[in-house]
């Protein structure tokens, strides 16, 4: 067991206020975390720190044994798989699905003048098949449905065989069938013995895939709870974080929540 992400006293100050306030958190290579918390709690900001996209205002972030601030961030980012709506917005609509996945090898979003080896192309095609996207290989990214686009983003994150995978609301806006299909594939991926450490932000406990091990609840920039799923995804912890009287239940590794 080795740590892939280590935050110590991390604060992010914007506009005079702390978006993250002295957060300390460690993710080990055999753990798959879900981050929950109200809108504006700082979840996306945490993921941006973990992706080495932003620096802490104070405190230290060590990602894959590299101290952010000292490391070559471009090199470090190729070892991290990242999927978010903000990143998806930067993908040119006319780019083919194959290229969206392939360009992850260079950590760029649009195909330009980079050269790719046959092994890169074969790998992209294999990843597309694993995520049930092979039939869409030649389609334009901008023409895909939301559900298809979400799966392409994850396939892109998987492409470089990352040591740390970060997903910001991968199931948001999906219909029931698309959500369950995504959770099925993601759960299979997370349960595999070769899976990387994963951190996934979500708003709904129903979207926690099987194979996930830990949860962190963020509230107004601070950690309200963090630990094994069974200890954190409870009526008490979530009820208090969201200020609601909640009933949270679990069956066969899936969770659901409703007001009491
Ligand atoms: N550059 C910035 N300047 C000022 N405030 C910012 C900046 N970036 C983020 N914020 C604020 O920081 C807070 C946390 O934002 P963040 O996107 O991390 O929240 P979140 O937990 O991901 O929320 P959501 O569930 O809505 O996605 C929000 O109130 C947001 O408006
Ligand atoms: Mg967010």
CSV table of C-alpha atoms and ligand atoms in Angstrom, one decimal:
chain,number,residue,atom,x,y,z
A,1,UNK,CA,0.0,0.0,0.0
A,2,UNK,CA,1.4,3.3,-1.1
A,3,UNK,CA,-0.1,6.8,-1.0
A,4,UNK,CA,-0.9,8.3,-4.4
A,5,UNK,CA,-2.3,11.6,-3.1
A,6,UNK,CA,-1.4,13.3,0.1
A,7,UNK,CA,-2.8,16.7,1.1
A,8,UNK,CA,-1.6,18.4,4.3
A,9,UNK,CA,-3.2,21.5,5.5
A,10,UNK,CA,-4.3,22.5,2.0
A,11,UNK,CA,-6.2,25.8,1.7
A,12,UNK,CA,-7.4,27.5,-1.5
A,13,UNK,CA,-8.2,31.1,-1.1
A,14,UNK,CA,-10.2,32.9,-3.8
A,15,UNK,CA,-11.9,36.3,-3.6
A,16,UNK,CA,-10.8,36.7,0.0
A,17,UNK,CA,-12.5,33.5,1.2
A,18,UNK,CA,-11.3,30.0,1.8
A,19,UNK,CA,-12.8,27.5,-0.7
A,20,UNK,CA,-10.8,24.8,0.9
A,21,UNK,CA,-9.8,25.3,4.5
A,22,UNK,CA,-6.8,23.4,5.8
A,23,UNK,CA,-7.7,20.0,4.3
A,24,UNK,CA,-5.6,17.0,5.1
A,25,UNK,CA,-6.3,13.8,3.3
A,26,UNK,CA,-4.5,10.7,2.0
A,27,UNK,CA,-5.5,8.3,-0.8
A,28,UNK,CA,-3.7,5.0,-1.1
A,29,UNK,CA,-3.2,3.1,-4.3
A,30,UNK,CA,-5.7,0.3,-3.3
A,31,UNK,CA,-8.5,2.8,-2.5
A,32,UNK,CA,-11.4,4.1,-4.5
A,33,UNK,CA,-13.0,7.2,-3.0
A,34,UNK,CA,-16.2,9.0,-3.6
A,35,UNK,CA,-16.5,12.7,-2.6
A,36,UNK,CA,-19.9,14.0,-1.6
A,37,UNK,CA,-21.1,17.3,-0.3
A,38,UNK,CA,-23.5,20.2,-1.0
A,39,UNK,CA,-23.2,22.5,-4.0
A,40,UNK,CA,-20.2,24.9,-3.5
A,41,UNK,CA,-18.6,22.7,-0.8
A,42,UNK,CA,-15.3,22.7,-2.7
A,43,UNK,CA,-15.5,19.2,-4.4
A,44,UNK,CA,-14.4,20.3,-7.8
A,45,UNK,CA,-11.6,22.4,-6.3
A,46,UNK,CA,-10.3,19.3,-4.4
A,47,UNK,CA,-10.3,17.4,-7.6
A,48,UNK,CA,-8.4,20.2,-9.4
A,49,UNK,CA,-5.8,20.1,-6.6
A,50,UNK,CA,-5.5,16.3,-7.0
A,51,UNK,CA,-5.2,16.7,-10.8
A,52,UNK,CA,-2.3,19.2,-10.3
A,53,UNK,CA,-4.4,21.7,-12.3
A,54,UNK,CA,-4.2,24.3,-9.5
A,55,UNK,CA,-1.8,24.9,-6.6
A,56,UNK,CA,-2.8,25.2,-3.0
A,57,UNK,CA,-2.7,28.8,-1.6
A,58,UNK,CA,-1.1,27.2,1.4
A,59,UNK,CA,-0.3,23.7,2.6
A,60,UNK,CA,1.3,20.9,0.6
A,61,UNK,CA,-0.1,18.6,-2.1
A,62,UNK,CA,2.0,15.5,-3.0
A,63,UNK,CA,0.7,13.6,-6.0
A,64,UNK,CA,2.2,10.3,-7.1
A,65,UNK,CA,5.2,11.1,-4.9
A,66,UNK,CA,5.7,14.4,-6.7
A,67,UNK,CA,5.4,17.6,-4.6
A,68,UNK,CA,3.2,20.1,-6.6
A,69,UNK,CA,5.2,23.3,-7.0
A,70,UNK,CA,8.5,21.3,-7.6
A,71,UNK,CA,7.4,18.7,-10.1
A,72,UNK,CA,7.1,18.9,-13.9
A,73,UNK,CA,3.4,19.3,-13.9
A,74,UNK,CA,3.0,18.4,-17.6
A,75,UNK,CA,4.7,15.0,-17.0
A,76,UNK,CA,2.8,14.5,-13.8
A,77,UNK,CA,-0.6,15.1,-15.5
A,78,UNK,CA,0.0,12.3,-18.0
A,79,UNK,CA,0.0,9.9,-15.1
A,80,UNK,CA,-3.4,11.1,-13.9
A,81,UNK,CA,-6.7,10.3,-15.7
A,82,UNK,CA,-9.2,13.2,-15.3
A,83,UNK,CA,-12.8,13.5,-16.5
A,84,UNK,CA,-15.0,16.5,-15.9
A,85,UNK,CA,-17.5,18.7,-17.7
A,86,UNK,CA,-15.0,21.6,-17.7
A,87,UNK,CA,-12.5,19.4,-19.6
A,88,UNK,CA,-15.2,18.1,-21.9
A,89,UNK,CA,-16.1,21.7,-22.9
A,90,UNK,CA,-12.5,22.1,-24.2
A,91,UNK,CA,-12.9,19.1,-26.6
A,92,UNK,CA,-13.6,20.4,-30.1
A,93,UNK,CA,-17.1,19.3,-31.2
A,94,UNK,CA,-15.8,18.1,-34.6
A,95,UNK,CA,-13.1,15.8,-33.1
A,96,UNK,CA,-13.8,12.1,-33.7
A,97,UNK,CA,-14.4,9.9,-30.8
A,98,UNK,CA,-11.2,7.9,-31.5
A,99,UNK,CA,-9.2,11.1,-31.5
A,100,UNK,CA,-10.7,12.3,-28.2
A,101,UNK,CA,-9.4,9.2,-26.6
A,102,UNK,CA,-6.1,9.1,-28.5
A,103,UNK,CA,-5.1,12.7,-27.7
A,104,UNK,CA,-5.0,11.7,-24.0
A,105,UNK,CA,-1.6,10.2,-24.8
A,106,UNK,CA,-0.3,13.7,-25.2
A,107,UNK,CA,-2.6,15.3,-22.5
A,108,UNK,CA,-4.1,17.5,-25.2
A,109,UNK,CA,-7.8,17.8,-26.2
A,110,UNK,CA,-7.6,18.4,-29.9
A,111,UNK,CA,-5.7,16.6,-32.6
A,112,UNK,CA,-3.0,18.8,-34.1
A,113,UNK,CA,0.4,17.7,-35.3
A,114,UNK,CA,1.2,15.1,-32.7
A,115,UNK,CA,2.3,11.7,-34.0
A,116,UNK,CA,0.8,8.5,-32.6
A,117,UNK,CA,2.2,5.0,-32.8
A,118,UNK,CA,0.1,2.0,-33.9
A,119,UNK,CA,0.2,0.8,-30.3
A,120,UNK,CA,-1.5,4.0,-29.2
A,121,UNK,CA,-4.3,3.6,-31.8
A,122,UNK,CA,-4.8,0.0,-30.9
A,123,UNK,CA,-5.0,0.8,-27.2
A,124,UNK,CA,-7.5,3.6,-27.9
A,125,UNK,CA,-9.6,1.1,-29.9
A,126,UNK,CA,-9.4,-1.5,-27.1
A,127,UNK,CA,-10.4,1.1,-24.5
A,128,UNK,CA,-13.3,2.2,-26.6
A,129,UNK,CA,-14.5,-1.4,-26.9
A,130,UNK,CA,-14.2,-2.0,-23.1
A,131,UNK,CA,-16.4,1.1,-22.6
A,132,UNK,CA,-18.8,-0.1,-25.3
A,133,UNK,CA,-18.0,2.8,-27.6
A,134,UNK,CA,-16.3,1.0,-30.5
A,135,UNK,CA,-19.4,1.5,-32.8
A,136,UNK,CA,-18.9,5.3,-32.3
A,137,UNK,CA,-15.2,5.5,-33.1
A,138,UNK,CA,-15.7,7.7,-36.2
A,139,UNK,CA,-18.5,9.9,-34.9
A,140,UNK,CA,-17.9,13.6,-34.0
A,141,UNK,CA,-17.7,14.1,-30.3
A,142,UNK,CA,-20.2,17.0,-30.5
A,143,UNK,CA,-22.9,14.8,-32.0
A,144,UNK,CA,-22.9,12.3,-29.2
A,145,UNK,CA,-25.6,12.1,-26.5
A,146,UNK,CA,-24.7,13.2,-23.0
A,147,UNK,CA,-24.4,9.6,-21.9
A,148,UNK,CA,-22.1,8.7,-24.8
A,149,UNK,CA,-20.0,11.8,-24.2
A,150,UNK,CA,-19.6,10.9,-20.5
A,151,UNK,CA,-18.4,7.4,-21.4
A,152,UNK,CA,-16.0,8.8,-24.0
A,153,UNK,CA,-14.6,11.1,-21.3
A,154,UNK,CA,-13.9,8.2,-19.0
A,155,UNK,CA,-12.4,6.1,-21.8
A,156,UNK,CA,-10.1,9.1,-22.4
A,157,UNK,CA,-9.2,9.1,-18.7
A,158,UNK,CA,-8.4,5.4,-18.9
A,159,UNK,CA,-6.4,5.7,-22.1
A,160,UNK,CA,-3.0,6.5,-20.5
A,161,UNK,CA,-3.3,3.7,-17.9
A,162,UNK,CA,-3.3,6.3,-15.1
A,163,UNK,CA,-2.0,5.7,-11.6
A,164,UNK,CA,-4.7,8.0,-10.3
A,165,UNK,CA,-8.1,8.5,-11.9
A,166,UNK,CA,-10.3,11.5,-11.1
A,167,UNK,CA,-13.9,11.8,-12.1
A,168,UNK,CA,-16.1,14.8,-11.5
A,169,UNK,CA,-19.8,13.9,-11.6
A,170,UNK,CA,-19.4,11.2,-14.3
A,171,UNK,CA,-23.1,10.2,-14.0
A,172,UNK,CA,-24.6,13.7,-13.9
A,173,UNK,CA,-27.4,14.2,-16.5
A,174,UNK,CA,-27.6,10.5,-17.5
A,175,UNK,CA,-30.9,8.7,-17.8
A,176,UNK,CA,-31.6,5.6,-15.7
A,177,UNK,CA,-30.4,3.1,-18.3
A,178,UNK,CA,-27.3,5.1,-19.2
A,179,UNK,CA,-26.5,5.7,-15.5
A,180,UNK,CA,-26.8,2.0,-14.6
A,181,UNK,CA,-24.7,1.0,-17.6
A,182,UNK,CA,-22.0,3.5,-16.7
A,183,UNK,CA,-22.0,2.3,-13.0
A,184,UNK,CA,-21.8,-1.3,-14.2
A,185,UNK,CA,-18.7,-0.7,-16.3
A,186,UNK,CA,-17.2,1.7,-13.7
A,187,UNK,CA,-17.9,-0.9,-11.0
A,188,UNK,CA,-16.2,-3.6,-13.0
A,189,UNK,CA,-13.2,-1.4,-13.6
A,190,UNK,CA,-13.0,-0.3,-10.0
A,191,UNK,CA,-13.2,-3.9,-8.8
A,192,UNK,CA,-10.4,-5.2,-11.0
A,193,UNK,CA,-7.2,-5.9,-9.1
A,194,UNK,CA,-5.2,-3.7,-11.5
A,195,UNK,CA,-7.5,-0.7,-11.1
A,196,UNK,CA,-5.7,2.5,-10.2
A,197,UNK,CA,-6.7,4.6,-7.2
A,198,UNK,CA,-9.9,6.4,-8.1
A,199,UNK,CA,-11.6,9.6,-6.7
A,200,UNK,CA,-15.1,10.3,-8.0
A,201,UNK,CA,-17.2,13.3,-7.1
A,202,UNK,CA,-20.9,12.7,-7.1
A,203,UNK,CA,-24.1,14.3,-5.7
A,204,UNK,CA,-26.0,11.0,-5.2
A,205,UNK,CA,-25.2,7.9,-3.1
A,206,UNK,CA,-27.1,6.0,-5.7
A,207,UNK,CA,-24.2,6.7,-8.1
A,208,UNK,CA,-21.5,5.0,-5.9
A,209,UNK,CA,-20.3,2.1,-8.0
A,210,UNK,CA,-19.5,-1.3,-6.6
A,211,UNK,CA,-15.9,-1.7,-5.8
A,212,UNK,CA,-15.6,1.7,-4.2
A,213,UNK,CA,-14.0,1.5,-0.7
A,214,UNK,CA,-14.0,5.0,0.9
A,215,UNK,CA,-16.0,8.2,1.1
A,216,UNK,CA,-15.2,11.8,2.0
A,217,UNK,CA,-17.9,14.3,2.8
A,218,UNK,CA,-16.9,17.9,2.2
A,219,UNK,CA,-18.9,20.8,3.8
A,220,UNK,CA,-18.0,24.5,3.3
A,221,UNK,CA,-14.4,23.7,2.4
A,222,UNK,CA,-13.7,21.4,5.3
A,223,UNK,CA,-13.8,17.6,5.7
A,224,UNK,CA,-16.9,16.6,7.6
A,225,UNK,CA,-16.2,12.9,7.5
A,226,UNK,CA,-13.7,10.6,5.7
A,227,UNK,CA,-13.2,6.9,5.9
A,228,UNK,CA,-14.5,3.5,4.8
A,229,UNK,CA,-17.8,3.6,2.9
A,230,UNK,CA,-19.8,1.8,5.6
A,231,UNK,CA,-18.7,4.4,8.2
A,232,UNK,CA,-19.4,7.5,6.2
A,233,UNK,CA,-22.4,6.7,4.0
A,234,UNK,CA,-24.8,6.7,6.9
A,235,UNK,CA,-28.0,8.5,7.8
A,236,UNK,CA,-26.2,10.3,10.6
A,237,UNK,CA,-23.2,11.6,8.7
A,238,UNK,CA,-25.0,12.6,5.5
A,239,UNK,CA,-28.0,14.0,7.4
A,240,UNK,CA,-25.7,16.3,9.3
A,241,UNK,CA,-23.6,17.3,6.3
A,242,UNK,CA,-26.7,18.2,4.3
A,243,UNK,CA,-28.8,19.5,7.2
A,244,UNK,CA,-31.6,17.0,6.6
A,245,UNK,CA,-33.3,14.2,8.4
A,246,UNK,CA,-32.1,11.4,6.1
A,247,UNK,CA,-32.5,7.7,5.7
A,248,UNK,CA,-29.6,6.0,4.0
A,249,UNK,CA,-29.7,2.4,3.1
A,250,UNK,CA,-27.3,-0.1,1.5
A,251,UNK,CA,-27.9,-3.4,-0.3
A,252,UNK,CA,-25.4,-5.6,-2.2
A,253,UNK,CA,-22.9,-2.7,-2.3
A,254,UNK,CA,-25.3,-0.1,-3.7
A,255,UNK,CA,-26.7,2.8,-1.6
A,256,UNK,CA,-29.7,5.0,-1.7
A,257,UNK,CA,-31.0,8.0,0.4
A,258,UNK,CA,-34.2,9.8,1.0
A,259,UNK,CA,-35.7,12.3,3.5
A,260,UNK,CA,-36.9,10.6,6.6
B,1,LIG,N1,-11.9,31.4,-9.0
B,1,LIG,C1,-12.8,31.5,-8.1
B,1,LIG,N2,-13.1,32.7,-7.5
B,1,LIG,C2,-14.0,32.8,-6.5
B,1,LIG,N3,-14.7,31.8,-6.0
B,1,LIG,C3,-14.6,30.6,-6.6
B,1,LIG,C4,-13.6,30.4,-7.6
B,1,LIG,N4,-13.6,29.1,-8.0
B,1,LIG,C5,-14.6,28.5,-7.2
B,1,LIG,N5,-15.1,29.4,-6.4
B,1,LIG,C6,-16.2,29.2,-5.4
B,1,LIG,O1,-15.7,28.2,-4.5
B,1,LIG,C7,-16.8,27.4,-4.0
B,1,LIG,C8,-16.5,25.9,-4.3
B,1,LIG,O2,-16.5,25.6,-5.7
B,1,LIG,P1,-16.4,24.2,-6.2
B,1,LIG,O3,-16.6,24.3,-7.7
B,1,LIG,O4,-15.2,23.5,-5.7
B,1,LIG,O5,-17.7,23.5,-5.5
B,1,LIG,P2,-18.4,22.1,-5.7
B,1,LIG,O6,-18.4,21.4,-4.4
B,1,LIG,O7,-17.7,21.4,-6.8
B,1,LIG,O8,-19.9,22.5,-6.1
B,1,LIG,P3,-20.9,21.8,-7.1
B,1,LIG,O9,-21.5,20.7,-6.3
B,1,LIG,O10,-21.9,22.8,-7.4
B,1,LIG,O11,-20.2,21.4,-8.3
B,1,LIG,C9,-18.0,27.9,-4.8
B,1,LIG,O12,-18.7,28.7,-3.9
B,1,LIG,C10,-17.5,28.7,-5.9
B,1,LIG,O13,-18.3,29.7,-6.3
B,2,LIG,MG1,-18.3,20.7,-8.7
